[in-house]
Amino acid sequence: MEFYRKNTKKIQKNFSLKGNGLNSWRDYKWQLSHSIRNIDTFEHLTGIKFEEDTKKKLQDTVEKFPISITPYYASLIDGENYIQDPIFKQSFPDTRELDLMYYDMKDPLSEDEDSPVTGITHRYPDRVLFALTNTCSMYCRHCTRKRKVSDVDYTYSRKQIKEGIKYIKETTVVRDVLISGGDPFMLSDDYLDWVLSEIRKIPHVEVMRIGTRMPAVLPYRITNELVKVLKKYKNLWINTQFNHPRELTETAEIALAKLADSGIPLGNQTVLLAGVNDCPRIMKKLMHRLVQNRVRPYYLYQCDLSEGLNHFRTPVGKGIEIMENMIGHTSGFATPRYVIDAPGGGGKIPIIPNYIISWSTNKVVLRNFEGTICVYKEPDSYLPQFCDRNCDNCNLQLKLEPAREYNPRGIVKLLSDVDKTVSLVPQGTERIKRRKKR
Ligand SMILES: *Cc1c(COP(=O)(O)O)cnc(C)c1O
Ligand code: SF4
């Protein structure tokens, strides 16, 4: 981390910050207004120089996918070996972003199609994603919403946000609201306070979550004033995005401590990125550093099929190998869940190594992380009890509040005792078309 201090000094000097001016560095507003938005500035501040023809190609890249790097995040780049640097790779354009593959998509997760009103994506039965803005302090090169984020710096109008809130109010199945973007912490404390207070008023909303990358890319945004606002909401969770242990600087740790001290449960989502963190040892280190800072690893994402991300993608096998290296080998709560967000809008699908080796009518053969093979003997006399989903007559004596979810869905439908469905059939197959003709 020595170079990090040296770098910070160098960049501060190139900004002509000295004396009292140095306090500006820790002012997130100064950081935002001095974000690096072109290659010349990047060269000037970091001292890294590119060849003329590389620079031309970089310009083309930036025209399609703009650049924005906070001076703070730029100071974490190791200038001596920037080509291999995980911070550089996540923040600085790569000319390969322009290599489009036939399977790349503008909106691989169909977030637009599953959007009933601007800003809201309603995909799962009981929760919605609520985007408040398109902007971020740092534009991650691996951003899945590349087509939107940075397109035009855009914060939804209060009117649009009200539409979103209205949708949540009217849709009583929504018990969890995931506030996202862009980065919601790009908005002012007052504005966030307003949105959170409006959502909290809705009786059926049980939890709110904010997804933000600020603790990693601009930790100075976590001010005492912001924490004071967030602390008021006792049903609020925060998810951050750290992708490499090098992002967990002292400054980032202070920001996380402020949030944790105020009682907000913290989670982290990591994106699996080729050349950045596609290594079990780096990943384990990252997860260990996170739990040390009271951040619970939540998801490890397989990189999406968005345009411009091809050079970041790994085979799924790499993710499985990473999980194989963590499950059992380290604390369970330091192990994230590895998921692929289904192209076409199917939501997150968990991927885990295989642990069940075989099965008989009353025995399950399993293997553990060391390769030990064991048998779990199932009970000889287990009487499954019929479930009519009407908990009133159940001998488990669980007097559930009127359950919201009476209708079984998906595979649960097939498992249900009361639903008569015997198969889930894709629509529009030749077989189904033939049936209809008769
Ligand atoms: C990820 C996501 C959620 C939240 O999913 P969890 O598994 O509950 O974290 C909700 N809506 C959309 C559209 C999402 O992509
Ligand atoms: S913080 Fe999130 S939304 Fe913003 S650029 Fe990074 S990945 Fe995209």
mmCIF file of C-alpha atoms and ligand atoms in Angstrom, residues 121 123-124 127 129 178 209 298-299 341 348, ligand 1:
data_model
loop_
_atom_site.group_PDB
_atom_site.id
_atom_site.type_symbol
_atom_site.label_atom_id
_atom_site.label_comp_id
_atom_site.label_asym_id
_atom_site.label_seq_id
_atom_site.Cartn_x
_atom_site.Cartn_y
_atom_site.Cartn_z
ATOM 1 C CA THR A 121 -38.082 -3.622 -12.382
ATOM 2 C CA ARG A 123 -39.231 -9.544 -11.616
ATOM 3 C CA TYR A 124 -39.675 -11.581 -8.468
ATOM 4 C CA ARG A 127 -39.659 -7.550 -4.301
ATOM 5 C CA LEU A 129 -35.669 -3.063 -7.989
ATOM 6 C CA LEU A 178 -34.088 -2.638 -3.533
ATOM 7 C CA ARG A 209 -32.084 -2.095 0.684
ATOM 8 C CA TYR A 298 -23.837 -11.959 -0.404
ATOM 9 C CA TYR A 299 -23.504 -12.690 -4.109
ATOM 10 C CA ASP A 341 -28.416 -13.719 -13.680
ATOM 11 C CA LYS A 348 -30.554 -15.099 -10.366
HETATM 12 C C1 LIG B 1 -31.212 -9.066 -7.864
HETATM 13 C C2 LIG B 1 -32.536 -8.556 -8.053
HETATM 14 C C3 LIG B 1 -33.439 -8.484 -6.993
HETATM 15 C C4 LIG B 1 -33.084 -8.948 -5.599
HETATM 16 O O1 LIG B 1 -32.820 -10.286 -5.569
HETATM 17 P P1 LIG B 1 -32.356 -10.977 -4.210
HETATM 18 O O2 LIG B 1 -32.001 -12.352 -4.629
HETATM 19 O O3 LIG B 1 -33.519 -10.906 -3.298
HETATM 20 O O4 LIG B 1 -31.200 -10.185 -3.685
HETATM 21 C C5 LIG B 1 -34.687 -7.999 -7.251
HETATM 22 N N1 LIG B 1 -35.053 -7.599 -8.482
HETATM 23 C C6 LIG B 1 -34.217 -7.667 -9.528
HETATM 24 C C7 LIG B 1 -34.681 -7.230 -10.854
HETATM 25 C C8 LIG B 1 -32.919 -8.132 -9.346
HETATM 26 O O5 LIG B 1 -32.079 -8.181 -10.386
#
